[in-house]
PDB file of C-alpha atoms and ligand atoms in Angstrom:
ATOM      1  CA  UNK A   1       2.754  10.106 102.238  1.00 63.00           C
ATOM      2  CA  UNK A   2       3.967   8.113 105.198  1.00 90.00           C
ATOM      3  CA  UNK A   3       7.413   7.357 103.664  1.00 95.00           C
ATOM      4  CA  UNK A   4       8.184  11.050 103.293  1.00 95.00           C
ATOM      5  CA  UNK A   5       7.802  11.747 107.004  1.00 95.00           C
ATOM      6  CA  UNK A   6       9.802   8.620 107.855  1.00 95.00           C
ATOM      7  CA  UNK A   7      12.649   9.938 105.714  1.00 97.00           C
ATOM      8  CA  UNK A   8      12.401  13.353 107.297  1.00 97.00           C
ATOM      9  CA  UNK A   9      12.810  11.635 110.647  1.00 96.00           C
ATOM     10  CA  UNK A  10      15.889   9.803 109.381  1.00 97.00           C
ATOM     11  CA  UNK A  11      17.486  13.026 108.102  1.00 97.00           C
ATOM     12  CA  UNK A  12      16.780  14.688 111.427  1.00 97.00           C
ATOM     13  CA  UNK A  13      18.641  11.889 113.227  1.00 97.00           C
ATOM     14  CA  UNK A  14      21.528  12.139 110.747  1.00 97.00           C
ATOM     15  CA  UNK A  15      21.818  15.862 111.406  1.00 97.00           C
ATOM     16  CA  UNK A  16      21.721  15.419 115.176  1.00 96.00           C
ATOM     17  CA  UNK A  17      24.336  12.662 114.999  1.00 96.00           C
ATOM     18  CA  UNK A  18      26.568  14.811 112.786  1.00 97.00           C
ATOM     19  CA  UNK A  19      27.085  17.152 115.733  1.00 95.00           C
ATOM     20  CA  UNK A  20      27.732  14.329 118.191  1.00 95.00           C
ATOM     21  CA  UNK A  21      29.920  12.109 116.020  1.00 95.00           C
ATOM     22  CA  UNK A  22      31.424  15.022 114.068  1.00 95.00           C
ATOM     23  CA  UNK A  23      30.981  14.075 110.464  1.00 97.00           C
ATOM     24  CA  UNK A  24      29.994  16.448 107.715  1.00 96.00           C
ATOM     25  CA  UNK A  25      28.719  14.111 105.063  1.00 97.00           C
ATOM     26  CA  UNK A  26      26.762  10.901 104.973  1.00 98.00           C
ATOM     27  CA  UNK A  27      27.742   8.580 102.141  1.00 98.00           C
ATOM     28  CA  UNK A  28      25.530   5.610 102.856  1.00 98.00           C
ATOM     29  CA  UNK A  29      22.721   4.682 105.197  1.00 98.00           C
ATOM     30  CA  UNK A  30      21.666   1.157 106.107  1.00 98.00           C
ATOM     31  CA  UNK A  31      18.064   1.158 107.165  1.00 97.00           C
ATOM     32  CA  UNK A  32      16.343  -1.765 108.804  1.00 97.00           C
ATOM     33  CA  UNK A  33      12.781  -1.894 107.617  1.00 96.00           C
ATOM     34  CA  UNK A  34      10.364  -4.340 109.138  1.00 96.00           C
ATOM     35  CA  UNK A  35       8.070  -5.968 106.621  1.00 93.00           C
ATOM     36  CA  UNK A  36       5.104  -5.199 108.874  1.00 94.00           C
ATOM     37  CA  UNK A  37       5.946  -1.497 109.043  1.00 92.00           C
ATOM     38  CA  UNK A  38       3.750  -0.814 106.044  1.00 91.00           C
ATOM     39  CA  UNK A  39       6.564   0.878 104.154  1.00 94.00           C
ATOM     40  CA  UNK A  40       6.558   0.896 100.383  1.00 94.00           C
ATOM     41  CA  UNK A  41      10.233   0.449  99.456  1.00 95.00           C
ATOM     42  CA  UNK A  42      10.077   2.194  96.093  1.00 96.00           C
ATOM     43  CA  UNK A  43       8.419   5.133  97.680  1.00 96.00           C
ATOM     44  CA  UNK A  44      10.926   5.086 100.540  1.00 97.00           C
ATOM     45  CA  UNK A  45      13.829   5.346  98.083  1.00 97.00           C
ATOM     46  CA  UNK A  46      12.126   8.111  96.187  1.00 97.00           C
ATOM     47  CA  UNK A  47      11.372  10.051  99.383  1.00 97.00           C
ATOM     48  CA  UNK A  48      14.902   9.554 100.651  1.00 98.00           C
ATOM     49  CA  UNK A  49      16.340  11.146  97.507  1.00 97.00           C
ATOM     50  CA  UNK A  50      13.915  14.032  97.741  1.00 97.00           C
ATOM     51  CA  UNK A  51      14.325  14.691 101.460  1.00 97.00           C
ATOM     52  CA  UNK A  52      18.136  14.459 101.525  1.00 98.00           C
ATOM     53  CA  UNK A  53      18.557  17.020  98.759  1.00 98.00           C
ATOM     54  CA  UNK A  54      20.392  20.032 100.158  1.00 97.00           C
ATOM     55  CA  UNK A  55      21.300  18.214 103.400  1.00 98.00           C
ATOM     56  CA  UNK A  56      24.450  16.489 104.601  1.00 97.00           C
ATOM     57  CA  UNK A  57      23.047  13.245 103.227  1.00 98.00           C
ATOM     58  CA  UNK A  58      22.558  14.465  99.690  1.00 98.00           C
ATOM     59  CA  UNK A  59      23.459  11.727  97.222  1.00 97.00           C
ATOM     60  CA  UNK A  60      23.876   9.133  99.999  1.00 98.00           C
ATOM     61  CA  UNK A  61      23.322   5.519  99.088  1.00 97.00           C
ATOM     62  CA  UNK A  62      20.330   3.935 100.753  1.00 98.00           C
ATOM     63  CA  UNK A  63      20.687   0.269 101.659  1.00 98.00           C
ATOM     64  CA  UNK A  64      17.538  -1.402 102.871  1.00 97.00           C
ATOM     65  CA  UNK A  65      17.681  -4.402 105.167  1.00 97.00           C
ATOM     66  CA  UNK A  66      14.391  -6.207 105.361  1.00 95.00           C
ATOM     67  CA  UNK A  67      13.440  -7.451 108.814  1.00 95.00           C
ATOM     68  CA  UNK A  68      11.047 -10.415 108.848  1.00 95.00           C
ATOM     69  CA  UNK A  69       7.879 -10.270 110.864  1.00 96.00           C
ATOM     70  CA  UNK A  70       7.594 -12.385 113.978  1.00 96.00           C
ATOM     71  CA  UNK A  71       4.799 -12.720 116.434  1.00 96.00           C
ATOM     72  CA  UNK A  72       3.801 -14.693 119.467  1.00 97.00           C
ATOM     73  CA  UNK A  73       0.474 -16.412 119.150  1.00 97.00           C
ATOM     74  CA  UNK A  74      -1.607 -15.920 122.252  1.00 96.00           C
ATOM     75  CA  UNK A  75      -3.738 -18.962 121.425  1.00 96.00           C
ATOM     76  CA  UNK A  76      -1.061 -21.652 121.109  1.00 97.00           C
ATOM     77  CA  UNK A  77       1.891 -19.771 122.610  1.00 97.00           C
ATOM     78  CA  UNK A  78       4.205 -20.386 119.653  1.00 97.00           C
ATOM     79  CA  UNK A  79       6.407 -17.736 118.094  1.00 97.00           C
ATOM     80  CA  UNK A  80       5.653 -17.728 114.400  1.00 97.00           C
ATOM     81  CA  UNK A  81       6.759 -15.952 111.243  1.00 95.00           C
ATOM     82  CA  UNK A  82       4.237 -13.357 110.233  1.00 93.00           C
ATOM     83  CA  UNK A  83       4.322 -11.917 106.740  1.00 90.00           C
ATOM     84  CA  UNK A  84       1.164  -9.906 106.898  1.00 89.00           C
ATOM     85  CA  UNK A  85      -0.339  -8.009 109.731  1.00 86.00           C
ATOM     86  CA  UNK A  86      -3.725  -9.333 110.897  1.00 86.00           C
ATOM     87  CA  UNK A  87      -3.106 -12.795 109.476  1.00 90.00           C
ATOM     88  CA  UNK A  88      -4.138 -15.644 111.734  1.00 94.00           C
ATOM     89  CA  UNK A  89      -1.534 -17.882 113.369  1.00 96.00           C
ATOM     90  CA  UNK A  90      -0.037 -20.166 110.687  1.00 94.00           C
ATOM     91  CA  UNK A  91       0.191 -22.973 113.254  1.00 96.00           C
ATOM     92  CA  UNK A  92      -3.204 -23.063 114.891  1.00 97.00           C
ATOM     93  CA  UNK A  93      -5.211 -20.542 112.864  1.00 96.00           C
ATOM     94  CA  UNK A  94      -5.900 -18.600 116.057  1.00 96.00           C
ATOM     95  CA  UNK A  95      -5.792 -15.013 117.204  1.00 92.00           C
ATOM     96  CA  UNK A  96      -4.520 -12.723 118.520  1.00 93.00           C
ATOM     97  CA  UNK A  97      -0.907 -12.469 117.529  1.00 94.00           C
ATOM     98  CA  UNK A  98       1.417 -10.194 119.395  1.00 95.00           C
ATOM     99  CA  UNK A  99       3.979  -8.763 116.988  1.00 95.00           C
ATOM    100  CA  UNK A 100       7.518  -9.033 118.382  1.00 95.00           C
ATOM    101  CA  UNK A 101       9.502  -7.856 115.356  1.00 95.00           C
ATOM    102  CA  UNK A 102       8.970  -6.582 111.859  1.00 96.00           C
ATOM    103  CA  UNK A 103       7.509  -3.172 112.688  1.00 93.00           C
ATOM    104  CA  UNK A 104      10.779  -1.298 113.047  1.00 92.00           C
ATOM    105  CA  UNK A 105      12.379   1.307 110.896  1.00 93.00           C
ATOM    106  CA  UNK A 106      15.780   2.180 112.216  1.00 94.00           C
ATOM    107  CA  UNK A 107      19.220   3.220 111.156  1.00 97.00           C
ATOM    108  CA  UNK A 108      21.502   0.228 111.432  1.00 97.00           C
ATOM    109  CA  UNK A 109      24.745   1.655 110.104  1.00 97.00           C
ATOM    110  CA  UNK A 110      26.196   4.761 108.504  1.00 97.00           C
ATOM    111  CA  UNK A 111      29.087   5.465 106.231  1.00 98.00           C
ATOM    112  CA  UNK A 112      30.235   9.009 106.885  1.00 97.00           C
ATOM    113  CA  UNK A 113      32.999  11.405 106.082  1.00 94.00           C
TER     114      UNK A 113
HETATM  115 ZN1   ZN B 201      -1.246 -20.267 117.280  1.00 63.41          ZN
END
């Protein structure tokens, strides 16, 4: 499961940052998740709970911020909103579209102690 390894990556970052920013517990994590990242949110929450167990982020609240998909159409040159990967350009119906946002998964903010 893809979400499980994403959460493992997040916990790894939290543990690295704990040394740098000197905190010992993470109370909440705001994660930016692009809608084109192919992440199942339910499964992400479930994985987060499982992966953080026994770590400094155990019991932390997970706040998910959805990032809309955007792409530049290489046919008409417009930047368009893209809700599904591999959809044609909503303006001209053309291809290809170069995704400019909506694929990210990153930690936006932390609440720590
Ligand atoms: Zn277009």
